[in-house]
Coordinates of C-alpha atoms and ligand atoms in Angstrom, one line a residue:
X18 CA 181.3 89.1 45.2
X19 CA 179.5 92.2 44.5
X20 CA 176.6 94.0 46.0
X21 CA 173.5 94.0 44.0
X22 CA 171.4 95.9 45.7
X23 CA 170.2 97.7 49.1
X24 CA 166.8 98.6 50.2
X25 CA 166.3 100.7 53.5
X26 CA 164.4 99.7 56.0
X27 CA 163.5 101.2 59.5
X28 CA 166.1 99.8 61.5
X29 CA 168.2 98.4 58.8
X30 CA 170.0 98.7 55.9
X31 CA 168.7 95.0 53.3
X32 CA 171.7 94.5 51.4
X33 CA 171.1 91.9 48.5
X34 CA 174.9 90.2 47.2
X35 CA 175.4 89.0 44.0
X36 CA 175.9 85.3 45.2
X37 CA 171.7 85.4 46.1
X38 CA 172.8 85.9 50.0
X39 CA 170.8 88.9 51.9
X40 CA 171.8 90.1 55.4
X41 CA 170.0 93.0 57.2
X42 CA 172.7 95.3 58.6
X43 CA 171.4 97.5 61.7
X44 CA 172.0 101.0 61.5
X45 CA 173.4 100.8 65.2
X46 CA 175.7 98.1 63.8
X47 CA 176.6 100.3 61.0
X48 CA 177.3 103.5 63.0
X49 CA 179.4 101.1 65.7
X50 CA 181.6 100.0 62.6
X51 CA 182.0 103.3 61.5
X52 CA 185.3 104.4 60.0
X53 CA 184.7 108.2 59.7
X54 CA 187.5 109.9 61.3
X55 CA 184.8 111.4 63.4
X56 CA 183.8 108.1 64.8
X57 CA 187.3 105.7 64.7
X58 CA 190.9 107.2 66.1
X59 CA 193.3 105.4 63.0
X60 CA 196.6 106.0 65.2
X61 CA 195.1 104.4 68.6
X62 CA 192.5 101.9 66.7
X63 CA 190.2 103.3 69.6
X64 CA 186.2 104.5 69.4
X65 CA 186.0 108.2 69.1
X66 CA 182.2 107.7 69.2
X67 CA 180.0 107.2 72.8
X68 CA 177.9 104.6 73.3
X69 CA 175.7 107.7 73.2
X70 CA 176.2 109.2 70.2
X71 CA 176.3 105.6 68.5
X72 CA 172.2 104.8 70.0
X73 CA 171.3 108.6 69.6
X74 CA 172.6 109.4 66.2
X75 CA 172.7 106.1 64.2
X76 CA 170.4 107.7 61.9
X77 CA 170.9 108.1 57.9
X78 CA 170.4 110.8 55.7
X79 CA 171.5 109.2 52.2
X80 CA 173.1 105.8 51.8
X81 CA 174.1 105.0 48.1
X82 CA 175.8 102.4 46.6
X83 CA 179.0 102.8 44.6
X84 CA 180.0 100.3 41.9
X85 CA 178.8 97.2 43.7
X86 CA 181.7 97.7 45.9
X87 CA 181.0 99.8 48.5
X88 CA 178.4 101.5 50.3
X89 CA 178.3 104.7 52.1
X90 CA 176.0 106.1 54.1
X91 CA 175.6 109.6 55.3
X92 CA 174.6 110.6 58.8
X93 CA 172.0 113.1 59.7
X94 CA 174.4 114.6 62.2
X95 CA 177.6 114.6 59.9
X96 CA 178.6 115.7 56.6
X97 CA 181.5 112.6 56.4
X98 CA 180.4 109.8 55.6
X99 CA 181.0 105.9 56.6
X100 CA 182.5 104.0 53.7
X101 CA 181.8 99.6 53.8
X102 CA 183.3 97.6 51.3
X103 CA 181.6 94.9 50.5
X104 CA 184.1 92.5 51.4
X105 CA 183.9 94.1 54.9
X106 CA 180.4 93.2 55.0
X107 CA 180.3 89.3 53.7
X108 CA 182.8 88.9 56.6
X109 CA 180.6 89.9 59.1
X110 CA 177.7 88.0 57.8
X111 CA 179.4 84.9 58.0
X112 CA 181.2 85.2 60.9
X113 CA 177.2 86.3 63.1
X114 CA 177.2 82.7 64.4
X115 CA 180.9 81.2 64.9
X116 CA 184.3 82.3 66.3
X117 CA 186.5 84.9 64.0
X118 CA 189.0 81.6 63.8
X119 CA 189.5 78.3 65.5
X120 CA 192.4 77.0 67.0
X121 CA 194.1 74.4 65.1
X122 CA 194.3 72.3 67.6
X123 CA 195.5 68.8 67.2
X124 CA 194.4 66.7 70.4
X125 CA 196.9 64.5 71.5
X126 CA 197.6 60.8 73.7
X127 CA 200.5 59.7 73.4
X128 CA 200.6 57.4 70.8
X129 CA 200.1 60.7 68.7
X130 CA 203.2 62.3 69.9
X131 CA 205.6 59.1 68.9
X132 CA 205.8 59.5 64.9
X133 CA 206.3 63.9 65.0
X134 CA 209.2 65.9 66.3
X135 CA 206.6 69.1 65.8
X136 CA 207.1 70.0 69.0
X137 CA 210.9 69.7 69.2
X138 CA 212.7 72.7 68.9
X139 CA 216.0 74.7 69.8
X140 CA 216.6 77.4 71.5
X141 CA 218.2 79.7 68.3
X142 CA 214.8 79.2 66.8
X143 CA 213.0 81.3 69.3
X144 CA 214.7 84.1 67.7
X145 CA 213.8 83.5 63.9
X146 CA 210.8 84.9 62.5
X147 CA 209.6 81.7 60.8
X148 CA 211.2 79.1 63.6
X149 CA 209.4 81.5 65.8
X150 CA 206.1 81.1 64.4
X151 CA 206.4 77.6 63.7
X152 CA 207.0 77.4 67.8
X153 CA 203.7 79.4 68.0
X154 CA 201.7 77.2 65.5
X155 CA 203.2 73.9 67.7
X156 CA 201.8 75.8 70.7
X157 CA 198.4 75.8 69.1
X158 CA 198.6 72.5 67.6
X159 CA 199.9 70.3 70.5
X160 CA 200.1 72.9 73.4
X161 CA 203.3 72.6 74.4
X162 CA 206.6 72.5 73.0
X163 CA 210.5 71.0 74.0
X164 CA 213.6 73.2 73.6
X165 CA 216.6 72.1 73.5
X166 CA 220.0 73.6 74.0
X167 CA 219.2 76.4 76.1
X168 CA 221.9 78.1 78.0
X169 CA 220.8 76.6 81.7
X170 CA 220.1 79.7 84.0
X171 CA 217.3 81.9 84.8
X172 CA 218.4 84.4 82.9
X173 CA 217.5 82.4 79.9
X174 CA 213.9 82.6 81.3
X175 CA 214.0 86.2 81.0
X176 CA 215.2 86.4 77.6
X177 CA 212.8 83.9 76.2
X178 CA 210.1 84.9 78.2
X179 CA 210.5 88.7 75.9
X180 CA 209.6 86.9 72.6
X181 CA 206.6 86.1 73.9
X182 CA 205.7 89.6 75.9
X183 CA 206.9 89.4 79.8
X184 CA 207.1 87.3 82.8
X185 CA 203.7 87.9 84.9
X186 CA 204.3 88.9 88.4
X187 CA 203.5 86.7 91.1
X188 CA 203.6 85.3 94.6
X189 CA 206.8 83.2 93.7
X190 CA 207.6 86.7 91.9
X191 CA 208.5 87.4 88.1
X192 CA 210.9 84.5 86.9
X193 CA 211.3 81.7 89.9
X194 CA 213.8 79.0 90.6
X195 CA 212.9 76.2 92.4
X196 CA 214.5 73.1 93.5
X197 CA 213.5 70.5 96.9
X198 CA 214.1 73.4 99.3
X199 CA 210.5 72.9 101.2
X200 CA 211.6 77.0 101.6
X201 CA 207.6 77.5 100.0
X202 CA 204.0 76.6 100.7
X203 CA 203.7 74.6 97.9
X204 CA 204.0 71.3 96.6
X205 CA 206.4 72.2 93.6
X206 CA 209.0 72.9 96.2
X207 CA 209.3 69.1 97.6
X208 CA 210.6 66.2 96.1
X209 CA 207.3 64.5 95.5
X210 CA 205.5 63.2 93.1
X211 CA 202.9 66.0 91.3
X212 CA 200.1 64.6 89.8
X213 CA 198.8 66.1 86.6
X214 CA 197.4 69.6 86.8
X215 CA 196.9 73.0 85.8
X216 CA 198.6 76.0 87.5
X217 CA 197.1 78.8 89.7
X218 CA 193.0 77.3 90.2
X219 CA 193.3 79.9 92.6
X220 CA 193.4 83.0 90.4
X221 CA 190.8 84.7 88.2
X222 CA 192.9 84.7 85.1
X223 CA 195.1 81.6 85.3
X224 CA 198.4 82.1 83.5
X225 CA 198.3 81.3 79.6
X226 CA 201.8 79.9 79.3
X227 CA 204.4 78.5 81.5
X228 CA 207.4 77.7 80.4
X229 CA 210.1 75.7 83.0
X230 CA 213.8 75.4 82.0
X231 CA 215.8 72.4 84.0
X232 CA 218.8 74.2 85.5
X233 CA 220.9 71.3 87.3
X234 CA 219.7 67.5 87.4
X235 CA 221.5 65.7 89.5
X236 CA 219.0 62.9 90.3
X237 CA 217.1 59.8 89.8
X238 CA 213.4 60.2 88.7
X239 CA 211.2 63.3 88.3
X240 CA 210.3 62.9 84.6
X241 CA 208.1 65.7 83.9
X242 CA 204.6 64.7 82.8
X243 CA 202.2 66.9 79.7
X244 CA 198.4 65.7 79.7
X245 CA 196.2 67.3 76.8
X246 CA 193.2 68.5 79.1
X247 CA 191.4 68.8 75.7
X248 CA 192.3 65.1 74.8
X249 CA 190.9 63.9 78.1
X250 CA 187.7 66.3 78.0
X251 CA 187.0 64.7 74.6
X252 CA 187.2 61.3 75.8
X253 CA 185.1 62.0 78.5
X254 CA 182.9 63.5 76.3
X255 CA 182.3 60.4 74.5
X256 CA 182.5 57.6 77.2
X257 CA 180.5 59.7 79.8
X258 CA 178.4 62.7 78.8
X259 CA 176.5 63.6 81.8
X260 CA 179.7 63.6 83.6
X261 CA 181.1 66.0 81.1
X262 CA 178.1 68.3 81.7
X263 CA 178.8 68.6 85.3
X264 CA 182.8 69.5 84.7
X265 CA 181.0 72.3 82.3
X266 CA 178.4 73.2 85.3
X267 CA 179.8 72.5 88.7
X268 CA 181.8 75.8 90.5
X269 CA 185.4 74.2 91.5
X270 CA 187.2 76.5 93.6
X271 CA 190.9 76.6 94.0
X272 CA 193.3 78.8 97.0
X273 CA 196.6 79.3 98.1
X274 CA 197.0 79.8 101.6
X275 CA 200.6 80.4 103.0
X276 CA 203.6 82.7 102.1
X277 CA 201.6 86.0 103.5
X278 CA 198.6 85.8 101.2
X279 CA 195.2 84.2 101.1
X280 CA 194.8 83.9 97.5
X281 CA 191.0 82.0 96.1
X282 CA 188.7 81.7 92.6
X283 CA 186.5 79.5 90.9
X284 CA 185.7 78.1 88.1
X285 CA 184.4 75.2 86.2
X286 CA 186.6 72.3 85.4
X287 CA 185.8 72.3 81.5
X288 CA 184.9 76.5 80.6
X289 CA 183.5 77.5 77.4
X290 CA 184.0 80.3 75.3
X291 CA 180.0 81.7 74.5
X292 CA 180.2 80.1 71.3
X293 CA 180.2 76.6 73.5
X294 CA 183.6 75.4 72.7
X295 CA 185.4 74.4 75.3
X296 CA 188.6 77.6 75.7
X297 CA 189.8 76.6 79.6
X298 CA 190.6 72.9 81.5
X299 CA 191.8 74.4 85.2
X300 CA 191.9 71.0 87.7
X301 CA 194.4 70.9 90.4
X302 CA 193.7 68.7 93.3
X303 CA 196.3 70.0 95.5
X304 CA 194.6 73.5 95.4
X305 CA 190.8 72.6 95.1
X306 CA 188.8 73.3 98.5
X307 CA 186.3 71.1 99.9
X308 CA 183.2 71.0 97.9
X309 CA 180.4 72.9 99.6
X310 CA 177.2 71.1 101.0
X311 CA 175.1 73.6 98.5
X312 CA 176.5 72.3 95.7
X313 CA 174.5 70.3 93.4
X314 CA 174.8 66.2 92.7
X315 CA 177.7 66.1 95.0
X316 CA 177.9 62.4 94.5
X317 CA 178.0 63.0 90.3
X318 CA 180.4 66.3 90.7
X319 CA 183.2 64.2 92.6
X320 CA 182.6 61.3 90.1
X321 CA 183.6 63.7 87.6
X322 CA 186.5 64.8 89.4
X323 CA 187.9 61.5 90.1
X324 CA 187.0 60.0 86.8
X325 CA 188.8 63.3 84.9
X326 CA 192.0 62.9 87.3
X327 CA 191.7 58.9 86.6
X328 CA 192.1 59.9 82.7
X329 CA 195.1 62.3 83.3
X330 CA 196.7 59.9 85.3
X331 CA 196.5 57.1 82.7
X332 CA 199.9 56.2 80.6
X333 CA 198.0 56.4 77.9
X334 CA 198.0 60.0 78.0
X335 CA 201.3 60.7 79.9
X336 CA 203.8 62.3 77.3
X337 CA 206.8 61.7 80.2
X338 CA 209.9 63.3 79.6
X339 CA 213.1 63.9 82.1
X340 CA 214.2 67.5 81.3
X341 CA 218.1 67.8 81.3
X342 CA 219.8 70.9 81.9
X343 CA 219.6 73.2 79.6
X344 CA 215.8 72.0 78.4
X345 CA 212.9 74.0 78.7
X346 CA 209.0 73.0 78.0
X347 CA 206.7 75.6 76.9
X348 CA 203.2 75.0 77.4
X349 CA 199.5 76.5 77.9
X350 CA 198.4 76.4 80.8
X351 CA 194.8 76.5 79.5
X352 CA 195.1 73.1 78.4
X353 CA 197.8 70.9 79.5
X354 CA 198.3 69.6 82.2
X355 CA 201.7 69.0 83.7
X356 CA 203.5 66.8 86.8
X357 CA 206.8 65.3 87.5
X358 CA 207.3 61.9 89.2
X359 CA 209.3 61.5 92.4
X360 CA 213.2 62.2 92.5
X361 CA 215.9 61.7 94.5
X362 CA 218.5 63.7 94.4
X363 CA 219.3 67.7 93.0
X364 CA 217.0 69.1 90.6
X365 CA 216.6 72.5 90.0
X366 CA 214.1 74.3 87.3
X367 CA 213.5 78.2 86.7
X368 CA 210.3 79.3 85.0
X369 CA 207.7 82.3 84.9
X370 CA 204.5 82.9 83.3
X371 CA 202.6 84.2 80.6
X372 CA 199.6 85.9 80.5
X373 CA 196.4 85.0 78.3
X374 CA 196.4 88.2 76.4
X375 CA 199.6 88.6 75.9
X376 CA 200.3 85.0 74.8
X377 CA 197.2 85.5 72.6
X378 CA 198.8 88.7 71.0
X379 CA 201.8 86.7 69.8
X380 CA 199.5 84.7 68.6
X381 CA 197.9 87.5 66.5
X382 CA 201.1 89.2 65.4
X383 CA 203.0 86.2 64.4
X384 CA 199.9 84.2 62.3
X385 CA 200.5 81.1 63.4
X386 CA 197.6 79.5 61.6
X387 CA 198.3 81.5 58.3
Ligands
FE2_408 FE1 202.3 73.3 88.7

């Protein structure tokens, strides 16, 4: 596509393409998207520019079309000018109104999981470049992912834990073992049964990843359980809409109290990103504190509660799996759900966590969806 034409007007620069589309581009925008070395750092990919100078100064002399390719425009305070290719421009334009990308997310029961090995991998292909970013477009696609053959000690968490950034530091610390020892003030350190849930309700930025590697089994029971949280907010969606809109509405908050530290946040069940697609599913009922007598429809926000955990609890959309030593699951916190039924016996896992961001900038680097 080429430009056909521009016309200047008092905020804005009318660009006409040769497809028939017109989009007005604000000077402000222009001046913010400025790649002048005296505006954009190249090395750090940082703003040289002040919010400042950007409101004060977004102010053209000239502007002139080259070739139908680019444009450049002049500034009344600078001799350099900004250079914007036209391709540069059709991208912005179309992406106003949606998310840069979506997640290729395939939402799961089940059922689903029985006829693809997708999410099976080893542990030498963690450290391939395409294995590895087929492990990444898995993580996407189903939210978690198996590995198998993985030497069974926690220094195997640390390794692994590298090719995706670091281990997040924590209460239970950076990379944690933990067996039936009761030796922490938390439910994953009994013997119980977990029901399905999300990890750490009761911090601000919940964990992105997890990832839990079996180090001894020597027991009966204690299958490890992986809900799609998007699966179930999807069928809620559809069977029960006004319950869906109080899991987007309704403040939940989650704390950890115990081990030196009174830890507590909140957040909606279902969170969307501002383009209203659903980013974050965060229910744990071991960590949610009693709802508040201010909160609204009381009566329809714990019907939502029990009828989401009554989904995640259903066989339907249990994937169950008993994790041998030397298996590890891999999974996003921001979406799945995990639990583990009952055991008797010795059992013994090591894990850490990921960050969002930096599970997000794997993402990024390695083009999972390219
Ligand atoms: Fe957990």
């Amino acid at each position: 596509m080429e430009i056909a034409s521009i016309e200047e007007e008092e905020q804005s620069l009318r660009v006409s393409f040769s497809d028939g589309q017109v989009a007005s581009f604000p000077y402000l925008w222009l001046r913010d998207h400025s790649n002048s070395d005296e505006h954009w750092d190249r090395t750090t990919s940082q703003h040289i520019s002040t919010a400042n100078d950007i409101f004060y100064n977004a102010v053209p002399e000239k502007i002139c079309c080259e070739d139908g390719e680019r444009i450049k425009v002049y500034w009344k305070d600078s001799h350099v000018p900004s250079t914007y290719l036209t391709q540069f421009l059709v991208k912005a334009m179309n992406e106003k109104d949606r998310p840069v990308t979506t997640p290729k997310r395939c939402l799961w029961q089940v059922a689903d999981l029985e006829s693809t090995s997708d999410f099976k991998f080893r542990h030498e292909d963690i450290f391939t470049e395409e294995q590895f970013a087929n492990i990444l477009k898995s993580l996407v696609e189903y939210g978690f992912v198996l590995l198998r053959d993985c030497p069974p000690d926690i220094g195997t968490i640390e390794t692994l834990s590298k090719r995706f950034s670091y281990a997040r530091q924590t209460i239970f610390g950076g990379i944690w073992e933990f067996s039936a020892s009761n030796d922490r003030d938390d439910s994953a350190y009994t013997d119980l049964a977990l029901g399905a849930h999300t990890d750490s309700t009761y911090s601000h930025d919940a964990p992105g990843l997890q990832m839990l590697l079996c180090c001894e089994y020597e027991a009966i029971g204690g299958a490890s359980t992986m809900v799609d949280g998007f699966k179930i907010a999807q069928e809620i969606k559809r069977t029960q809409p006004d319950l869906y809109a109080l899991l987007e509405q309704a403040p939940i908050s989650g704390s950890y109290v115990g081990d030196g530290v009174s830890l507590c946040s909140e957040r909606t069940v279902l969170r969307n990103d501002r383009h209203g697609m659903l980013e974050q599913v965060s229910f744990n009922h071991y960590d949610r504190l009693p709802l508040g007598l201010g909160q609204h429809d009381l009566y329809g926000v714990y019907e939502a509660l029990a009828y989401f955990e009554a989904l995640a609890e259903k066989e339907q959309y249990q994937w169950k799996y008993t994790l041998k030593p030397g298996e590890m699951i891999i999974f996003d916190n921001w979406r799945v759900l995990h639990g583990r039924e009952a055991f008797k016996g010795k059992r013994k896992l090591a894990g850490c966590y990921i960050n969002r961001e930096d599970f997000e900038s794997t993402l990024r680097l390695n083009n999972p969806n390219d």
